[in-house]
Tab-separated table of C-alpha atoms in Angstrom:
chain	number	residue	atom	x	y	z
B	11	UNK	CA	-31.035	-12.963	50.223
B	12	UNK	CA	-31.938	-10.004	52.581
B	13	UNK	CA	-34.418	-8.507	49.932
B	14	UNK	CA	-36.104	-12.482	50.046
B	15	UNK	CA	-36.015	-12.668	53.670
B	16	UNK	CA	-37.361	-9.302	54.352
B	17	UNK	CA	-41.153	-9.360	52.100
B	18	UNK	CA	-40.351	-12.869	50.685
B	19	UNK	CA	-39.897	-12.237	46.886
B	20	UNK	CA	-36.632	-11.606	45.060
B	21	UNK	CA	-35.572	-7.685	43.417
B	22	UNK	CA	-35.779	-8.509	40.051
B	23	UNK	CA	-39.094	-9.321	38.117
B	24	UNK	CA	-39.531	-10.083	34.372
B	25	UNK	CA	-42.011	-11.201	31.875
B	26	UNK	CA	-38.781	-12.859	29.840
B	27	UNK	CA	-35.018	-13.495	30.802
B	28	UNK	CA	-33.724	-11.172	28.787
B	29	UNK	CA	-35.803	-8.007	30.512
B	30	UNK	CA	-34.734	-9.425	34.014
B	31	UNK	CA	-30.370	-10.155	32.973
B	32	UNK	CA	-31.720	-6.154	31.869
B	33	UNK	CA	-32.928	-5.226	35.237
B	34	UNK	CA	-30.160	-6.997	37.712
B	35	UNK	CA	-27.590	-5.216	34.930
B	36	UNK	CA	-28.662	-2.211	35.678
B	37	UNK	CA	-29.175	-2.856	38.821
B	38	UNK	CA	-33.241	-1.949	38.469
B	39	UNK	CA	-35.283	-2.775	41.837
B	40	UNK	CA	-38.834	-1.159	43.838
B	41	UNK	CA	-39.614	-1.150	47.173
B	42	UNK	CA	-43.166	-0.828	46.260
B	43	UNK	CA	-44.715	-4.072	47.567
B	44	UNK	CA	-47.058	-2.873	50.848
B	45	UNK	CA	-45.241	-5.086	52.809
B	46	UNK	CA	-42.010	-2.901	52.559
B	47	UNK	CA	-44.458	-0.553	55.017
B	48	UNK	CA	-43.551	-1.656	57.754
B	49	UNK	CA	-39.881	-3.116	57.398
B	50	UNK	CA	-37.475	-0.005	58.331
B	51	UNK	CA	-35.508	2.257	56.319
B	52	UNK	CA	-31.810	1.280	57.627
B	53	UNK	CA	-32.951	-2.452	56.900
B	54	UNK	CA	-33.450	-0.325	53.510
B	55	UNK	CA	-30.464	1.606	53.450
B	56	UNK	CA	-28.338	-1.786	54.100
B	57	UNK	CA	-29.961	-4.136	51.042
B	58	UNK	CA	-29.799	-0.174	48.473
B	59	UNK	CA	-26.108	-0.844	50.123
B	60	UNK	CA	-26.176	-4.398	48.748
B	61	UNK	CA	-27.158	-4.280	45.654
B	62	UNK	CA	-25.260	-1.376	44.272
B	63	UNK	CA	-24.105	-2.163	40.414
B	64	UNK	CA	-20.348	-0.330	41.096
B	65	UNK	CA	-18.800	-2.990	42.687
B	66	UNK	CA	-16.570	0.029	43.683
B	67	UNK	CA	-19.541	1.363	45.667
B	68	UNK	CA	-20.925	-1.538	46.681
B	69	UNK	CA	-21.099	-2.270	50.777
B	70	UNK	CA	-17.323	-4.211	51.918
B	71	UNK	CA	-18.757	-6.827	54.902
B	72	UNK	CA	-16.871	-4.541	57.164
B	73	UNK	CA	-19.137	-1.399	56.425
B	74	UNK	CA	-22.338	-4.429	56.644
B	75	UNK	CA	-20.866	-5.295	60.313
B	76	UNK	CA	-21.021	-1.214	61.027
B	77	UNK	CA	-24.197	-0.556	59.308
B	78	UNK	CA	-26.960	1.194	61.722
B	79	UNK	CA	-29.083	-2.418	61.363
B	80	UNK	CA	-26.890	-4.423	61.964
B	81	UNK	CA	-25.636	-2.570	64.915
B	82	UNK	CA	-28.786	-1.820	66.717
B	83	UNK	CA	-30.757	-5.127	66.638
B	84	UNK	CA	-30.562	-5.616	69.898
B	85	UNK	CA	-33.116	-2.724	69.392
B	86	UNK	CA	-34.655	-3.464	66.590
B	87	UNK	CA	-38.859	-4.106	66.618
B	88	UNK	CA	-39.227	-7.680	67.482
B	89	UNK	CA	-43.062	-7.789	65.908
B	90	UNK	CA	-42.931	-11.187	63.702
B	91	UNK	CA	-43.062	-10.001	59.791
B	92	UNK	CA	-46.684	-11.176	58.423
B	93	UNK	CA	-47.407	-14.890	57.721
B	94	UNK	CA	-47.815	-13.215	53.953
B	95	UNK	CA	-43.579	-13.602	53.809
B	96	UNK	CA	-43.460	-16.882	54.784
B	97	UNK	CA	-46.428	-18.001	52.103
B	98	UNK	CA	-43.821	-15.956	50.181
B	99	UNK	CA	-41.120	-17.566	50.507
B	100	UNK	CA	-42.494	-21.332	50.312
B	101	UNK	CA	-44.107	-20.623	46.832
B	102	UNK	CA	-41.498	-18.614	45.975
B	103	UNK	CA	-39.924	-22.478	46.288
B	104	UNK	CA	-36.867	-20.561	48.957
B	105	UNK	CA	-34.314	-23.744	48.804
B	106	UNK	CA	-33.699	-23.771	44.964
B	107	UNK	CA	-33.864	-20.169	44.079
B	108	UNK	CA	-31.243	-19.476	46.934
B	109	UNK	CA	-28.834	-22.440	45.711
B	110	UNK	CA	-29.206	-21.089	42.191
B	111	UNK	CA	-27.951	-17.096	44.031
B	112	UNK	CA	-25.230	-18.960	45.394
B	113	UNK	CA	-24.092	-20.033	42.485
B	114	UNK	CA	-24.117	-17.258	40.943
B	115	UNK	CA	-22.614	-15.103	43.270
B	116	UNK	CA	-19.350	-18.531	42.853
B	117	UNK	CA	-19.499	-16.982	39.180
B	118	UNK	CA	-19.530	-13.950	39.409
B	119	UNK	CA	-17.064	-14.237	41.588
B	120	UNK	CA	-15.279	-16.012	39.626
B	121	UNK	CA	-15.716	-13.590	36.518
B	122	UNK	CA	-14.648	-10.705	38.309
B	123	UNK	CA	-12.038	-12.490	39.162
B	124	UNK	CA	-11.316	-13.355	35.526
B	125	UNK	CA	-12.538	-10.082	34.192
B	126	UNK	CA	-9.173	-8.669	37.072
B	127	UNK	CA	-7.077	-10.669	35.523
B	128	UNK	CA	-7.311	-9.265	32.223
B	129	UNK	CA	-7.440	-6.097	32.884
B	130	UNK	CA	-4.073	-5.941	35.096
B	131	UNK	CA	-2.660	-8.168	31.686
B	132	UNK	CA	-4.142	-5.291	29.339
B	133	UNK	CA	-3.145	-2.773	31.316
B	134	UNK	CA	0.608	-4.031	31.844
B	135	UNK	CA	4.047	-2.964	30.108
B	136	UNK	CA	3.681	-4.076	27.092
B	137	UNK	CA	0.034	-2.324	26.000
B	138	UNK	CA	-0.142	1.001	28.250
B	139	UNK	CA	2.477	2.272	29.790
B	140	UNK	CA	1.737	4.009	33.810
B	141	UNK	CA	2.642	7.392	31.956
B	142	UNK	CA	-0.675	6.307	29.013
B	143	UNK	CA	-2.851	5.637	32.198
B	144	UNK	CA	-2.450	8.528	33.442
B	145	UNK	CA	-2.837	10.844	30.723
B	146	UNK	CA	-6.258	8.512	29.964
B	147	UNK	CA	-7.433	8.957	33.884
B	148	UNK	CA	-7.158	12.653	33.706
B	149	UNK	CA	-8.792	12.929	30.194
B	150	UNK	CA	-11.416	10.889	31.029
B	151	UNK	CA	-12.558	12.402	34.768
B	152	UNK	CA	-11.794	15.878	33.469
B	153	UNK	CA	-15.018	15.148	30.747
B	154	UNK	CA	-16.334	12.543	33.294
B	155	UNK	CA	-16.301	15.089	36.246
B	156	UNK	CA	-17.633	12.472	38.738
B	157	UNK	CA	-20.480	10.889	36.601
B	158	UNK	CA	-19.571	7.255	36.424
B	159	UNK	CA	-18.934	7.221	32.412
B	160	UNK	CA	-19.259	8.643	29.656
B	161	UNK	CA	-22.316	8.911	26.715
B	162	UNK	CA	-21.328	9.013	23.292
B	163	UNK	CA	-20.682	12.893	22.853
B	164	UNK	CA	-18.668	13.064	26.225
B	165	UNK	CA	-16.665	9.555	24.654
B	166	UNK	CA	-16.026	11.800	21.723
B	167	UNK	CA	-14.548	14.544	23.601
B	168	UNK	CA	-12.067	12.104	25.314
B	169	UNK	CA	-10.894	10.808	22.198
B	170	UNK	CA	-10.372	14.223	20.575
B	171	UNK	CA	-8.276	15.011	24.609
B	172	UNK	CA	-5.785	12.080	23.907
B	173	UNK	CA	-6.146	13.014	19.879
B	174	UNK	CA	-7.582	9.672	18.655
B	175	UNK	CA	-10.130	9.784	15.795
B	176	UNK	CA	-11.247	6.344	15.023
B	177	UNK	CA	-13.255	6.634	11.833
B	178	UNK	CA	-16.331	5.336	12.645
B	179	UNK	CA	-16.596	6.448	16.330
B	180	UNK	CA	-19.579	5.603	16.896
B	181	UNK	CA	-19.484	2.248	16.671
B	182	UNK	CA	-15.966	1.883	18.297
B	183	UNK	CA	-17.915	3.214	21.665
B	184	UNK	CA	-20.921	1.011	20.747
B	185	UNK	CA	-17.921	-2.214	20.938
B	186	UNK	CA	-16.519	-0.276	23.530
B	187	UNK	CA	-19.808	-0.439	26.084
B	188	UNK	CA	-19.978	-3.866	27.023
B	189	UNK	CA	-22.864	-3.912	29.337
B	190	UNK	CA	-24.841	-2.206	26.673
B	191	UNK	CA	-25.902	1.313	28.790
B	192	UNK	CA	-25.040	3.572	26.354
B	193	UNK	CA	-22.162	4.726	28.915
B	194	UNK	CA	-18.404	3.673	28.541
B	195	UNK	CA	-16.966	3.872	32.207
B	196	UNK	CA	-12.903	3.798	32.861
B	197	UNK	CA	-12.330	0.502	32.466
B	198	UNK	CA	-13.839	-0.092	29.547
B	199	UNK	CA	-11.875	2.965	28.034
B	200	UNK	CA	-8.718	1.705	28.961
B	201	UNK	CA	-9.421	-2.085	28.654
B	202	UNK	CA	-11.119	-1.339	24.655
B	203	UNK	CA	-7.781	1.541	24.062
B	204	UNK	CA	-5.504	-1.330	25.212
B	205	UNK	CA	-7.009	-4.411	23.535
B	206	UNK	CA	-6.233	-2.472	20.095
B	207	UNK	CA	-2.754	-1.498	21.366
B	208	UNK	CA	-2.138	-5.628	21.823
B	209	UNK	CA	-3.468	-5.549	18.763
B	210	UNK	CA	-1.634	-3.840	16.686
B	211	UNK	CA	2.143	-4.816	17.025
B	212	UNK	CA	4.338	-2.546	14.894
B	213	UNK	CA	5.494	-5.761	12.576
B	214	UNK	CA	1.688	-6.255	11.174
B	215	UNK	CA	1.217	-9.885	12.526
B	216	UNK	CA	-2.278	-8.463	13.522
B	217	UNK	CA	-3.040	-9.351	9.952
B	218	UNK	CA	-2.940	-13.161	10.898
B	219	UNK	CA	-5.155	-12.343	13.842
B	220	UNK	CA	-8.606	-13.770	14.566
B	221	UNK	CA	-9.323	-11.539	17.877
B	222	UNK	CA	-7.666	-8.179	15.855
B	223	UNK	CA	-10.137	-9.283	12.514
B	224	UNK	CA	-12.496	-10.006	14.672
B	225	UNK	CA	-13.177	-6.244	16.366
B	226	UNK	CA	-11.965	-4.697	13.052
B	227	UNK	CA	-15.081	-6.703	10.750
B	228	UNK	CA	-17.165	-5.827	14.270
B	229	UNK	CA	-16.278	-1.920	13.698
B	230	UNK	CA	-17.816	-2.216	10.125
B	231	UNK	CA	-20.808	-4.108	10.761
B	232	UNK	CA	-22.895	-1.083	12.154
B	233	UNK	CA	-26.092	-3.262	12.631
B	234	UNK	CA	-24.455	-5.969	14.645
B	235	UNK	CA	-26.013	-9.021	11.715
B	236	UNK	CA	-22.567	-11.075	11.609
B	237	UNK	CA	-22.766	-9.828	7.778
B	238	UNK	CA	-21.183	-6.765	5.673
B	239	UNK	CA	-24.084	-5.909	3.266
B	240	UNK	CA	-22.708	-3.970	0.137
B	241	UNK	CA	-23.646	-0.503	2.127
B	242	UNK	CA	-22.053	-1.323	4.904
B	243	UNK	CA	-19.031	-1.918	2.596
B	244	UNK	CA	-19.367	1.283	0.753
B	245	UNK	CA	-19.655	3.403	4.353
B	246	UNK	CA	-16.278	1.387	5.474
B	247	UNK	CA	-14.649	2.660	2.683
B	248	UNK	CA	-15.863	6.132	2.312
B	249	UNK	CA	-14.872	6.500	6.306
B	250	UNK	CA	-10.878	4.915	5.137
B	251	UNK	CA	-10.890	7.082	1.971
B	252	UNK	CA	-8.490	9.895	3.320
B	253	UNK	CA	-6.518	6.789	5.371
B	254	UNK	CA	-6.126	4.338	2.987
B	255	UNK	CA	-3.871	3.603	-0.429
B	256	UNK	CA	-6.717	6.228	-3.075
B	257	UNK	CA	-4.642	3.889	-6.361
B	258	UNK	CA	-5.953	0.291	-4.487
B	259	UNK	CA	-9.591	2.409	-4.070
B	260	UNK	CA	-10.322	3.186	-7.311
B	261	UNK	CA	-8.344	0.829	-8.831
B	262	UNK	CA	-10.932	-1.667	-7.118
B	263	UNK	CA	-14.387	-0.642	-7.396
B	264	UNK	CA	-16.442	-0.463	-4.202
B	265	UNK	CA	-18.524	-3.404	-6.646
B	266	UNK	CA	-15.547	-5.502	-6.874
B	267	UNK	CA	-13.667	-5.516	-3.171
B	268	UNK	CA	-17.538	-6.590	-1.757
B	269	UNK	CA	-17.473	-9.545	-4.749
B	270	UNK	CA	-13.823	-10.379	-4.498
B	271	UNK	CA	-15.138	-10.759	-0.558
B	272	UNK	CA	-17.956	-12.251	-1.530
B	273	UNK	CA	-17.282	-15.888	-2.472
B	274	UNK	CA	-19.830	-17.999	-1.969
B	275	UNK	CA	-22.020	-14.668	-3.964
B	276	UNK	CA	-24.410	-15.149	-1.626
B	277	UNK	CA	-24.699	-10.932	-1.417
B	278	UNK	CA	-23.192	-10.996	1.604
B	279	UNK	CA	-19.754	-11.055	3.306
B	280	UNK	CA	-19.355	-13.106	5.879
B	281	UNK	CA	-16.387	-12.488	9.472
B	282	UNK	CA	-14.415	-16.133	7.274
B	283	UNK	CA	-14.705	-14.095	4.272
B	284	UNK	CA	-13.588	-10.822	5.812
B	285	UNK	CA	-11.185	-12.950	7.136
B	286	UNK	CA	-9.724	-14.996	4.357
B	287	UNK	CA	-9.735	-11.729	1.844
B	288	UNK	CA	-7.440	-9.676	5.005
B	289	UNK	CA	-4.671	-12.557	4.546
B	290	UNK	CA	-4.677	-14.055	0.981
B	291	UNK	CA	-4.779	-10.175	-0.440
B	292	UNK	CA	-2.202	-7.276	1.380
B	293	UNK	CA	-4.305	-4.430	-0.598
B	294	UNK	CA	-6.915	-4.639	1.633
B	295	UNK	CA	-5.211	-4.330	5.160
B	296	UNK	CA	-6.236	-0.450	5.015
B	297	UNK	CA	-9.651	-2.446	5.272
B	298	UNK	CA	-8.102	-3.025	9.090
B	299	UNK	CA	-5.080	-0.496	9.368
B	300	UNK	CA	-7.488	2.628	9.171
B	301	UNK	CA	-8.441	1.306	12.704
B	302	UNK	CA	-5.503	0.496	14.471
B	303	UNK	CA	-3.379	2.900	13.761
B	304	UNK	CA	-4.858	5.515	15.177
B	305	UNK	CA	-4.385	2.779	18.610
B	306	UNK	CA	-0.367	3.245	17.997
B	307	UNK	CA	-0.481	6.519	18.988
B	308	UNK	CA	1.608	7.094	22.053
B	309	UNK	CA	-1.100	8.237	24.708
B	310	UNK	CA	1.443	9.958	27.034
C-alpha cells in the first residue's frame, strides 16, 4: 500500500496473471518510474524492507516504527506530491485494489499460520528427532554458506553429506522446491524429508496411502504432465534396478509391467492406475520402496 500511495501505481505489473504471480513470488519490482526521483531514499529503503520475500528478513512492526523515514516524519519535505499521483490512484481504482490487498494479506496470514502448524507437526518426534534436525541444519548451513537456498548441485552435496541417496535425485529436488524458484531452502528441505519419513512407516501401510503414492508417482512423472509414459516407466525401472528384486524385473518385462498398469490401454498410466497397480500387486511394491527407503535412515 505504501508503494502504491507514493507513485500512484502498484509494485507488480505483468501482461498475464501468471507472470504477475511469479513477480510477486520472486519479489521483482522496480523504482524506475520518473516519480520515484522525487521520493526520498529513506522511503524507498522502508518499502524494500516491507516487500522482502523472506519473512525472516522482512521488517517487523517495531522495526518500521524505528525506521528513519518514520522517525523523521516531522522533518521531511512537506511539498505535496504531483497531481499525477492522485490521478493515477483514481485510475487504479484504489478502493477495489486496497480491498483485494487487504484480503490477500489475510489469506497470506492464514497460509503462514497453516504452514507453521504443518511444519511443527512434520518436525515433531514422530518424524524427525531434535538430533536429526540439528544434523540436517548443520549440513545445510555448511553447504549453503549463508545463501537462502541451494541449487541442484549443492542439493546433491547436502544429500551426500546426510548419506541419503535417492534415485532420480534431480526430480526429488524439483519436488522439494515448493515455490519453483530453483532453490531448496532449509524449510523446504526439512518439510520434504519429514514428509517422506512420515510416509514410510515400518509396517508398510504406506502402500495404501494416497499422499505417499502420489509423491512416488510424481517422482517418476518427470515431465509433470500427470501421466507415466513407456519411456518414463523404463527410466523408473532402470533407476531402481539396484534396489528392486531382480527376479521380478526379469520375469515381468518393462513392456509387460507397463501394460499391466495401463488398464484402459490408452498408452499412458494415470495416477489412479499406478495406485491400483501398487495396491493390488505386492510385486510392484519395489516402485515405492525405492523412493521411500532412503527416508527411513537415521539422519542424526
